[in-house]
C-alpha cells in the first residue's frame, strides 16, 4: 500500500477507529485539450503549391524492425469500415485498413488469393486477447503469410492480461509489426512498447459512436492524449496512432501536428459504397448503418447479446449514404497537404516541428449550418437508385 501511494502521489489519511489507510482521489489541475479547443497558427512558407507537399512517411518499427512507407491514414477495424472492399480502395492511395476481426479464415484466404493479392502490405489483421482470438490469428497468418501487421485491439489497454498478450504475440511473431491499444497516458504507452508493440493506439472515448465516457466517466481529451503519448513513444523509437475524435480533415491535420504518426478514422469513413451493411431508404433518402464495436448491435451480432455483467458502450446510427470512399480520402489528403503549406512544411514529417497550437473559443462559422466532412456535400445515391427515385 505504501508503495502504491509513493507511485501514484495520492495523499492518505487514517480512518477513525481503524489502523488501515485509505488512498484519497487525486485531481490533476492542468487543463487537457481536444481538437475543438485549438487551431494551428499559420507561419511563413516558401511553398508555392500544395503539390509540392509529400504526405507519405517511412517508418522503421522498433520491435519488428519492419520498414513501412505510405500515407499514414488507417481505416478503423470496425465491422462496417474495416472491410476488404475499403482496403482495396485505400491501398491505391497507400493507406492502411485495419481489417475487422470477424472475417473467417476462409474469407481471408479467398481475398488474399484474389482482389487482395497485391495489397496485403496495406492491411492489418485485427484480434482480441482471448485464447480463441490467438488461435484464429495463427490460422490467418498461416493462410495469408503476406500479412505483416497485427492490430491487438481492446477497449481498456491498462489490463495486465493485455500487456501479457502483447508479449506472447511478440514472442510468437518476432518480425510482424504490432499495433496495440487503446491507452491515453505516457506510462502505458511506454509499457506497451517495452512489451513488444510498435505502434500504440491512443484514444479512450472520443469516437463518434463510442459512449465509454458517458457510461463510465473514463477518458482523456484526444489532443492532449496524442501530445503526451507521442512524446513518450518517440523517446523509445515507437509510433502512435490517434484513434478517434476526428470530425473533419482539420482534426486530422491537428492530430498529425500534435505528433501522431498515424491517424485512424471510423465515423469519417462510414456510410460509403465500400462500407459493409445494408443501404436503407427513407422518404427518398439513403442511409447506411454505423455502430460502435461495444454497442448492443455489435454484441448481439457477434456475442448473442449484451452480457449480464456489462453494459453497452457504443451507439448505432444511420449515416447518409456518401458514395465512393475514394473522393473522401482524396479530400482528406488535400486538407493535410494544405495544412502543411500554411505552416511551411514540405513533408508530413515536418508538420509537428512547424506546428504551434493556439487556444480558441470558436473554430467555424456555422451561420449556414454544419457542413458535411465530404468534399461534395451534394446528396449521393447508390448505383441504380437515382433513376428509380426520380421515376
Short mmCIF file of C-alpha atoms in Angstrom, two decimals:
data_model
loop_
_atom_site.label_atom_id
_atom_site.label_comp_id
_atom_site.label_asym_id
_atom_site.label_seq_id
_atom_site.Cartn_x
_atom_site.Cartn_y
_atom_site.Cartn_z
CA UNK A 1 0.00 0.00 0.00
CA UNK A 2 2.84 2.38 0.86
CA UNK A 3 4.44 1.53 -2.47
CA UNK A 4 1.23 2.36 -4.33
CA UNK A 5 0.96 5.75 -2.59
CA UNK A 6 4.54 6.57 -3.47
CA UNK A 7 4.00 5.74 -7.11
CA UNK A 8 0.67 7.50 -7.53
CA UNK A 9 1.32 10.61 -5.46
CA UNK A 10 -2.02 10.16 -3.70
CA UNK A 11 -2.49 11.57 -0.20
CA UNK A 12 -3.80 9.24 2.50
CA UNK A 13 -5.33 9.71 5.90
CA UNK A 14 -6.10 7.24 8.68
CA UNK A 15 -9.66 6.01 9.09
CA UNK A 16 -11.10 6.70 12.55
CA UNK A 17 -11.25 3.55 14.60
CA UNK A 18 -9.01 1.66 12.20
CA UNK A 19 -5.31 1.15 11.70
CA UNK A 20 -5.69 0.97 7.93
CA UNK A 21 -5.15 3.82 5.50
CA UNK A 22 -7.29 4.79 2.52
CA UNK A 23 -5.84 6.32 -0.62
CA UNK A 24 -7.75 9.50 -1.47
CA UNK A 25 -8.79 10.55 -5.02
CA UNK A 26 -6.33 12.70 -6.92
CA UNK A 27 -7.23 15.75 -9.03
CA UNK A 28 -4.98 16.99 -11.83
CA UNK A 29 -5.47 20.73 -12.29
CA UNK A 30 -3.80 21.13 -15.70
CA UNK A 31 -6.31 21.74 -18.49
CA UNK A 32 -6.44 18.96 -21.11
CA UNK A 33 -7.44 19.84 -24.66
CA UNK A 34 -9.41 18.36 -27.52
CA UNK A 35 -9.23 19.13 -31.23
CA UNK A 36 -12.07 21.65 -30.91
CA UNK A 37 -10.08 23.70 -28.38
CA UNK A 38 -7.25 24.74 -30.70
CA UNK A 39 -6.28 25.98 -34.14
CA UNK A 40 -2.95 25.74 -35.94
CA UNK A 41 -1.14 29.07 -36.21
CA UNK A 42 -0.02 29.88 -39.78
CA UNK A 43 3.65 30.58 -40.43
CA UNK A 44 5.75 31.99 -43.24
CA UNK A 45 6.13 29.44 -46.03
CA UNK A 46 8.39 29.09 -49.05
CA UNK A 47 5.98 26.64 -50.68
CA UNK A 48 4.12 27.93 -53.71
CA UNK A 49 1.74 25.00 -54.23
CA UNK A 50 0.10 22.15 -52.31
CA UNK A 51 1.50 19.86 -55.00
CA UNK A 52 4.96 20.41 -53.52
CA UNK A 53 3.98 18.68 -50.27
CA UNK A 54 4.65 14.98 -49.70
CA UNK A 55 2.27 13.34 -47.23
CA UNK A 56 3.94 9.95 -47.31
CA UNK A 57 6.02 8.70 -44.38
CA UNK A 58 8.56 5.95 -43.93
CA UNK A 59 8.97 4.20 -40.58
CA UNK A 60 11.30 1.56 -39.21
CA UNK A 61 9.39 -0.03 -36.35
CA UNK A 62 11.36 -0.58 -33.13
CA UNK A 63 10.45 -4.17 -32.31
CA UNK A 64 9.56 -5.82 -35.62
CA UNK A 65 12.34 -3.90 -37.47
CA UNK A 66 9.98 -3.81 -40.44
CA UNK A 67 10.10 -0.85 -42.83
CA UNK A 68 6.79 0.68 -43.89
CA UNK A 69 6.13 3.56 -46.28
CA UNK A 70 2.86 5.12 -47.37
CA UNK A 71 0.22 7.64 -46.35
CA UNK A 72 -0.34 7.16 -42.58
CA UNK A 73 -4.13 7.10 -42.56
CA UNK A 74 -5.85 3.97 -41.23
CA UNK A 75 -9.45 2.80 -41.67
CA UNK A 76 -10.66 1.60 -38.26
CA UNK A 77 -11.16 -2.08 -37.51
CA UNK A 78 -14.94 -1.77 -37.24
CA UNK A 79 -17.49 -4.07 -38.87
CA UNK A 80 -18.70 -1.53 -41.40
CA UNK A 81 -15.41 0.31 -42.11
CA UNK A 82 -12.59 -2.22 -41.78
CA UNK A 83 -13.64 -4.25 -44.82
CA UNK A 84 -11.77 -5.86 -47.69
CA UNK A 85 -13.63 -3.57 -50.12
CA UNK A 86 -12.45 -0.46 -48.28
CA UNK A 87 -8.90 -1.85 -48.21
CA UNK A 88 -8.87 -2.26 -51.98
CA UNK A 89 -9.59 1.45 -52.45
CA UNK A 90 -7.39 2.83 -49.67
CA UNK A 91 -4.40 0.76 -50.78
CA UNK A 92 -4.40 2.64 -54.09
CA UNK A 93 -3.65 5.76 -52.08
CA UNK A 94 -1.13 3.88 -49.91
CA UNK A 95 -3.34 4.00 -46.82
CA UNK A 96 -3.81 1.14 -44.33
CA UNK A 97 -7.01 -0.69 -43.45
CA UNK A 98 -7.26 -2.48 -40.12
CA UNK A 99 -9.49 -5.37 -41.16
CA UNK A 100 -12.15 -6.19 -38.57
CA UNK A 101 -11.73 -9.45 -36.68
CA UNK A 102 -14.97 -11.12 -37.74
CA UNK A 103 -13.93 -12.33 -41.20
CA UNK A 104 -13.37 -16.07 -41.28
CA UNK A 105 -10.04 -17.65 -42.13
CA UNK A 106 -11.51 -18.89 -45.40
CA UNK A 107 -12.68 -15.37 -46.31
CA UNK A 108 -9.19 -14.06 -45.62
CA UNK A 109 -7.64 -16.75 -47.79
CA UNK A 110 -10.01 -16.18 -50.71
CA UNK A 111 -9.49 -12.43 -50.61
CA UNK A 112 -5.70 -12.67 -50.37
CA UNK A 113 -5.62 -15.02 -53.36
CA UNK A 114 -7.94 -12.73 -55.33
CA UNK A 115 -8.51 -8.96 -55.10
CA UNK A 116 -6.13 -8.53 -52.15
CA UNK A 117 -3.21 -10.39 -53.69
CA UNK A 118 -1.04 -7.30 -54.22
CA UNK A 119 -2.13 -5.14 -51.30
CA UNK A 120 -1.73 -7.29 -48.17
CA UNK A 121 1.09 -4.95 -47.15
CA UNK A 122 -1.54 -2.28 -46.54
CA UNK A 123 -3.79 -4.24 -44.20
CA UNK A 124 -3.58 -5.26 -40.56
CA UNK A 125 -5.27 -8.34 -39.15
CA UNK A 126 -7.23 -7.45 -36.02
CA UNK A 127 -7.53 -9.64 -32.96
CA UNK A 128 -8.68 -9.65 -29.35
CA UNK A 129 -6.71 -11.20 -26.49
CA UNK A 130 -8.70 -14.34 -25.71
CA UNK A 131 -7.36 -17.81 -26.43
CA UNK A 132 -9.81 -18.26 -29.29
CA UNK A 133 -8.61 -14.97 -30.78
CA UNK A 134 -4.99 -16.12 -30.67
CA UNK A 135 -5.90 -19.39 -32.36
CA UNK A 136 -7.72 -17.62 -35.15
CA UNK A 137 -4.86 -15.16 -35.58
CA UNK A 138 -2.46 -18.06 -36.01
CA UNK A 139 -4.68 -19.61 -38.66
CA UNK A 140 -5.00 -16.35 -40.61
CA UNK A 141 -1.25 -15.69 -40.62
CA UNK A 142 -0.62 -19.25 -41.81
CA UNK A 143 -3.24 -18.86 -44.55
CA UNK A 144 -2.06 -15.37 -45.57
CA UNK A 145 1.69 -15.21 -44.87
CA UNK A 146 1.98 -11.86 -46.63
CA UNK A 147 0.23 -10.07 -43.76
CA UNK A 148 2.90 -8.28 -41.73
CA UNK A 149 0.86 -6.16 -39.32
CA UNK A 150 -1.32 -7.23 -36.37
CA UNK A 151 -3.77 -4.94 -34.58
CA UNK A 152 -4.36 -6.13 -30.99
CA UNK A 153 -7.46 -4.22 -30.01
CA UNK A 154 -9.16 -3.92 -26.65
CA UNK A 155 -11.23 -1.10 -25.15
CA UNK A 156 -9.12 -0.97 -21.99
CA UNK A 157 -5.40 -1.16 -22.68
CA UNK A 158 -4.50 -0.89 -19.00
CA UNK A 159 -5.05 -4.52 -18.04
CA UNK A 160 -2.20 -6.88 -17.24
CA UNK A 161 -3.82 -9.53 -19.44
CA UNK A 162 -3.49 -7.18 -22.42
CA UNK A 163 0.16 -6.49 -21.72
CA UNK A 164 0.88 -10.19 -21.36
CA UNK A 165 -0.88 -10.89 -24.68
CA UNK A 166 1.39 -8.40 -26.45
CA UNK A 167 4.44 -10.13 -25.00
CA UNK A 168 3.24 -13.51 -26.20
CA UNK A 169 2.35 -12.25 -29.69
CA UNK A 170 5.75 -10.59 -30.00
CA UNK A 171 7.46 -13.83 -28.98
CA UNK A 172 5.40 -15.85 -31.47
CA UNK A 173 5.72 -13.37 -34.36
CA UNK A 174 9.05 -11.56 -33.88
CA UNK A 175 9.09 -9.96 -37.34
CA UNK A 176 5.44 -8.84 -37.53
CA UNK A 177 4.57 -5.23 -36.71
CA UNK A 178 2.21 -4.96 -33.73
CA UNK A 179 -0.29 -2.14 -33.37
CA UNK A 180 -1.89 -2.23 -29.92
CA UNK A 181 -4.25 -0.23 -27.72
CA UNK A 182 -6.07 1.67 -26.56
CA UNK A 183 -4.34 3.85 -23.99
CA UNK A 184 -4.08 7.61 -23.32
CA UNK A 185 -1.15 8.12 -20.97
CA UNK A 186 2.63 8.18 -21.11
CA UNK A 187 3.37 5.33 -18.74
CA UNK A 188 1.19 2.79 -20.56
CA UNK A 189 2.49 3.91 -23.94
CA UNK A 190 5.99 3.11 -22.71
CA UNK A 191 4.86 -0.17 -21.12
CA UNK A 192 3.31 -1.42 -24.35
CA UNK A 193 6.41 -0.57 -26.39
CA UNK A 194 8.65 -2.30 -23.84
CA UNK A 195 6.32 -5.31 -24.07
CA UNK A 196 6.75 -5.61 -27.84
CA UNK A 197 4.29 -3.25 -29.54
CA UNK A 198 5.49 -0.99 -32.37
CA UNK A 199 2.51 1.34 -32.82
CA UNK A 200 0.33 2.40 -29.88
CA UNK A 201 -3.34 3.19 -30.44
CA UNK A 202 -4.25 6.31 -28.48
CA UNK A 203 -7.81 7.23 -27.55
CA UNK A 204 -10.41 6.30 -24.94
CA UNK A 205 -13.92 7.53 -25.59
CA UNK A 206 -13.51 10.12 -28.40
CA UNK A 207 -15.15 8.11 -31.20
CA UNK A 208 -18.37 9.24 -32.84
CA UNK A 209 -20.23 6.04 -31.85
CA UNK A 210 -18.41 5.41 -28.56
CA UNK A 211 -20.24 6.01 -25.28
CA UNK A 212 -17.48 4.91 -22.88
CA UNK A 213 -17.21 8.38 -21.36
CA UNK A 214 -20.95 8.54 -20.83
CA UNK A 215 -21.20 5.05 -19.34
CA UNK A 216 -18.03 5.03 -17.24
CA UNK A 217 -16.81 8.59 -16.80
CA UNK A 218 -13.41 7.45 -18.08
CA UNK A 219 -11.50 9.18 -20.88
CA UNK A 220 -8.92 11.78 -21.89
CA UNK A 221 -9.24 14.73 -24.31
CA UNK A 222 -7.75 13.49 -27.55
CA UNK A 223 -5.34 16.29 -28.46
CA UNK A 224 -3.63 16.16 -25.06
CA UNK A 225 -3.54 12.36 -25.20
CA UNK A 226 -1.79 12.49 -28.59
CA UNK A 227 0.71 15.12 -27.42
CA UNK A 228 1.65 13.16 -24.31
CA UNK A 229 1.70 9.67 -25.81
CA UNK A 230 3.64 10.78 -28.90
CA UNK A 231 6.31 12.28 -26.67
CA UNK A 232 6.60 9.03 -24.72
CA UNK A 233 6.60 6.77 -27.79
CA UNK A 234 9.09 8.78 -29.83
CA UNK A 235 11.54 8.76 -26.94
CA UNK A 236 11.65 4.97 -27.31
CA UNK A 237 11.60 4.87 -31.10
CA UNK A 238 7.95 3.82 -31.14
CA UNK A 239 4.98 5.23 -33.02
CA UNK A 240 1.40 6.16 -32.17
CA UNK A 241 -1.91 6.28 -34.00
CA UNK A 242 -4.52 8.82 -32.97
CA UNK A 243 -7.67 6.70 -32.82
CA UNK A 244 -10.97 8.59 -32.69
CA UNK A 245 -12.19 12.15 -32.26
CA UNK A 246 -11.70 13.44 -35.81
CA UNK A 247 -14.79 15.07 -37.30
CA UNK A 248 -13.24 16.77 -40.35
CA UNK A 249 -9.95 16.97 -42.26
CA UNK A 250 -8.83 19.82 -40.00
CA UNK A 251 -8.90 17.50 -36.98
CA UNK A 252 -6.73 15.00 -38.85
CA UNK A 253 -4.24 17.81 -39.51
CA UNK A 254 -4.24 18.71 -35.80
CA UNK A 255 -3.60 15.08 -34.86
CA UNK A 256 -0.59 14.94 -37.17
CA UNK A 257 0.56 18.34 -35.92
CA UNK A 258 0.38 17.07 -32.33
CA UNK A 259 2.78 14.25 -33.15
CA UNK A 260 0.56 11.37 -34.28
CA UNK A 261 2.40 9.14 -36.73
CA UNK A 262 -0.86 7.61 -37.99
CA UNK A 263 -4.50 8.70 -37.75
CA UNK A 264 -7.26 6.09 -37.54
CA UNK A 265 -10.72 7.01 -38.83
CA UNK A 266 -14.10 5.35 -38.32
CA UNK A 267 -17.01 7.78 -38.50
CA UNK A 268 -15.35 9.93 -41.16
CA UNK A 269 -15.19 6.88 -43.45
CA UNK A 270 -18.64 5.47 -42.60
CA UNK A 271 -21.58 5.45 -45.00
CA UNK A 272 -19.66 4.91 -48.22
CA UNK A 273 -20.37 2.46 -51.00
CA UNK A 274 -17.49 0.17 -49.99
CA UNK A 275 -18.57 0.03 -46.35
CA UNK A 276 -20.37 -3.09 -45.15
CA UNK A 277 -24.02 -3.05 -44.26
CA UNK A 278 -27.35 -2.65 -45.93
CA UNK A 279 -28.28 0.60 -47.65
CA UNK A 280 -31.59 1.85 -46.25
CA UNK A 281 -34.09 4.12 -47.99
CA UNK A 282 -36.33 6.52 -46.08
CA UNK A 283 -38.53 9.01 -47.93
CA UNK A 284 -36.26 9.01 -50.96
CA UNK A 285 -33.07 9.46 -48.91
CA UNK A 286 -30.44 6.75 -48.48
CA UNK A 287 -28.51 5.75 -45.37
CA UNK A 288 -26.08 3.13 -44.09
CA UNK A 289 -25.99 1.78 -40.54
CA UNK A 290 -22.86 2.52 -38.50
CA UNK A 291 -22.28 1.24 -34.98
CA UNK A 292 -19.64 1.05 -32.28
CA UNK A 293 -17.97 -2.28 -31.63
CA UNK A 294 -19.10 -2.22 -27.98
CA UNK A 295 -22.68 -1.33 -28.91
CA UNK A 296 -25.62 -3.64 -28.32
CA UNK A 297 -25.88 -4.00 -32.12
CA UNK A 298 -22.32 -5.40 -32.34
CA UNK A 299 -22.69 -7.61 -29.26
CA UNK A 300 -25.98 -9.06 -30.48
CA UNK A 301 -24.41 -9.79 -33.85
CA UNK A 302 -21.22 -11.40 -32.58
CA UNK A 303 -21.86 -12.49 -28.97
CA UNK A 304 -25.57 -13.20 -28.84
CA UNK A 305 -26.31 -10.08 -26.81
CA UNK A 306 -25.00 -7.85 -24.03
CA UNK A 307 -23.58 -9.97 -21.19
CA UNK A 308 -25.21 -9.70 -17.78
CA UNK A 309 -22.09 -8.22 -16.18
CA UNK A 310 -21.55 -5.37 -18.66
CA UNK A 311 -23.32 -2.53 -20.45
CA UNK A 312 -23.28 -1.28 -23.99
CA UNK A 313 -20.57 1.34 -24.56
CA UNK A 314 -21.45 2.22 -28.14
CA UNK A 315 -24.33 3.50 -30.18
CA UNK A 316 -25.94 2.73 -33.53
CA UNK A 317 -26.63 5.49 -36.05
CA UNK A 318 -27.82 5.91 -39.62
CA UNK A 319 -25.25 7.74 -41.76
CA UNK A 320 -26.34 9.44 -45.01
CA UNK A 321 -25.08 7.47 -47.99
CA UNK A 322 -21.89 9.17 -49.17
CA UNK A 323 -20.95 7.45 -52.43
CA UNK A 324 -17.46 6.14 -53.27
CA UNK A 325 -14.91 6.39 -50.46
CA UNK A 326 -12.05 7.45 -52.74
CA UNK A 327 -13.38 11.01 -53.02
CA UNK A 328 -13.42 11.39 -49.25
CA UNK A 329 -9.85 10.10 -48.96
CA UNK A 330 -8.72 12.45 -51.73
CA UNK A 331 -10.37 15.39 -49.96
CA UNK A 332 -8.79 14.41 -46.66
CA UNK A 333 -5.32 14.13 -48.18
CA UNK A 334 -5.83 17.51 -49.84
CA UNK A 335 -6.63 19.06 -46.47
CA UNK A 336 -3.43 17.66 -44.94
CA UNK A 337 -1.34 19.00 -47.84
CA UNK A 338 -2.95 22.41 -47.44
CA UNK A 339 -2.24 22.46 -43.69
CA UNK A 340 1.41 21.78 -44.46
CA UNK A 341 1.59 24.75 -46.84
CA UNK A 342 0.10 27.05 -44.16
CA UNK A 343 3.00 26.30 -41.80
CA UNK A 344 5.75 25.83 -44.37
CA UNK A 345 6.15 22.05 -44.05
CA UNK A 346 7.21 20.45 -47.32
CA UNK A 347 6.67 16.95 -45.89
CA UNK A 348 4.23 15.47 -43.41
CA UNK A 349 7.20 14.57 -41.20
CA UNK A 350 7.93 18.30 -40.79
CA UNK A 351 4.39 19.21 -39.72
CA UNK A 352 4.79 18.61 -35.94
CA UNK A 353 8.03 20.63 -35.94
CA UNK A 354 6.25 23.53 -37.64
CA UNK A 355 3.04 23.36 -35.63
CA UNK A 356 2.09 25.88 -32.95
CA UNK A 357 -1.38 25.46 -31.45
CA UNK A 358 -3.39 28.43 -30.24
CA UNK A 359 -6.29 28.17 -27.80
CA UNK A 360 -9.61 29.34 -29.24
CA UNK A 361 -13.24 29.73 -28.27
CA UNK A 362 -14.64 29.18 -31.78
CA UNK A 363 -13.35 27.48 -34.90
CA UNK A 364 -16.07 27.57 -37.51
CA UNK A 365 -18.70 29.98 -38.78
CA UNK A 366 -21.85 27.84 -38.86
CA UNK A 367 -24.31 30.54 -39.86
CA UNK A 368 -25.44 28.29 -42.69
CA UNK A 369 -25.36 25.10 -40.65
CA UNK A 370 -22.86 22.35 -40.01
CA UNK A 371 -21.34 21.18 -43.28
CA UNK A 372 -20.53 17.60 -44.14
CA UNK A 373 -16.96 16.31 -43.99
CA UNK A 374 -17.26 15.23 -47.61
CA UNK A 375 -15.73 17.35 -50.38
CA UNK A 376 -19.01 17.48 -52.29
CA UNK A 377 -21.97 17.90 -49.90
CA UNK A 378 -24.46 17.06 -52.65
CA UNK A 379 -26.71 14.14 -51.70
CA UNK A 380 -25.47 10.83 -53.09
CA UNK A 381 -27.47 7.88 -54.38
CA UNK A 382 -26.43 4.21 -54.55
CA UNK A 383 -25.78 2.84 -58.06
CA UNK A 384 -29.06 2.22 -59.87
CA UNK A 385 -31.18 4.02 -57.28
CA UNK A 386 -31.28 7.55 -58.70
CA UNK A 387 -33.36 6.60 -61.69
CA UNK A 388 -35.81 4.67 -59.53
CA UNK A 389 -36.23 7.64 -57.17
CA UNK A 390 -36.73 10.16 -59.94
CA UNK A 391 -39.11 7.98 -61.95
#
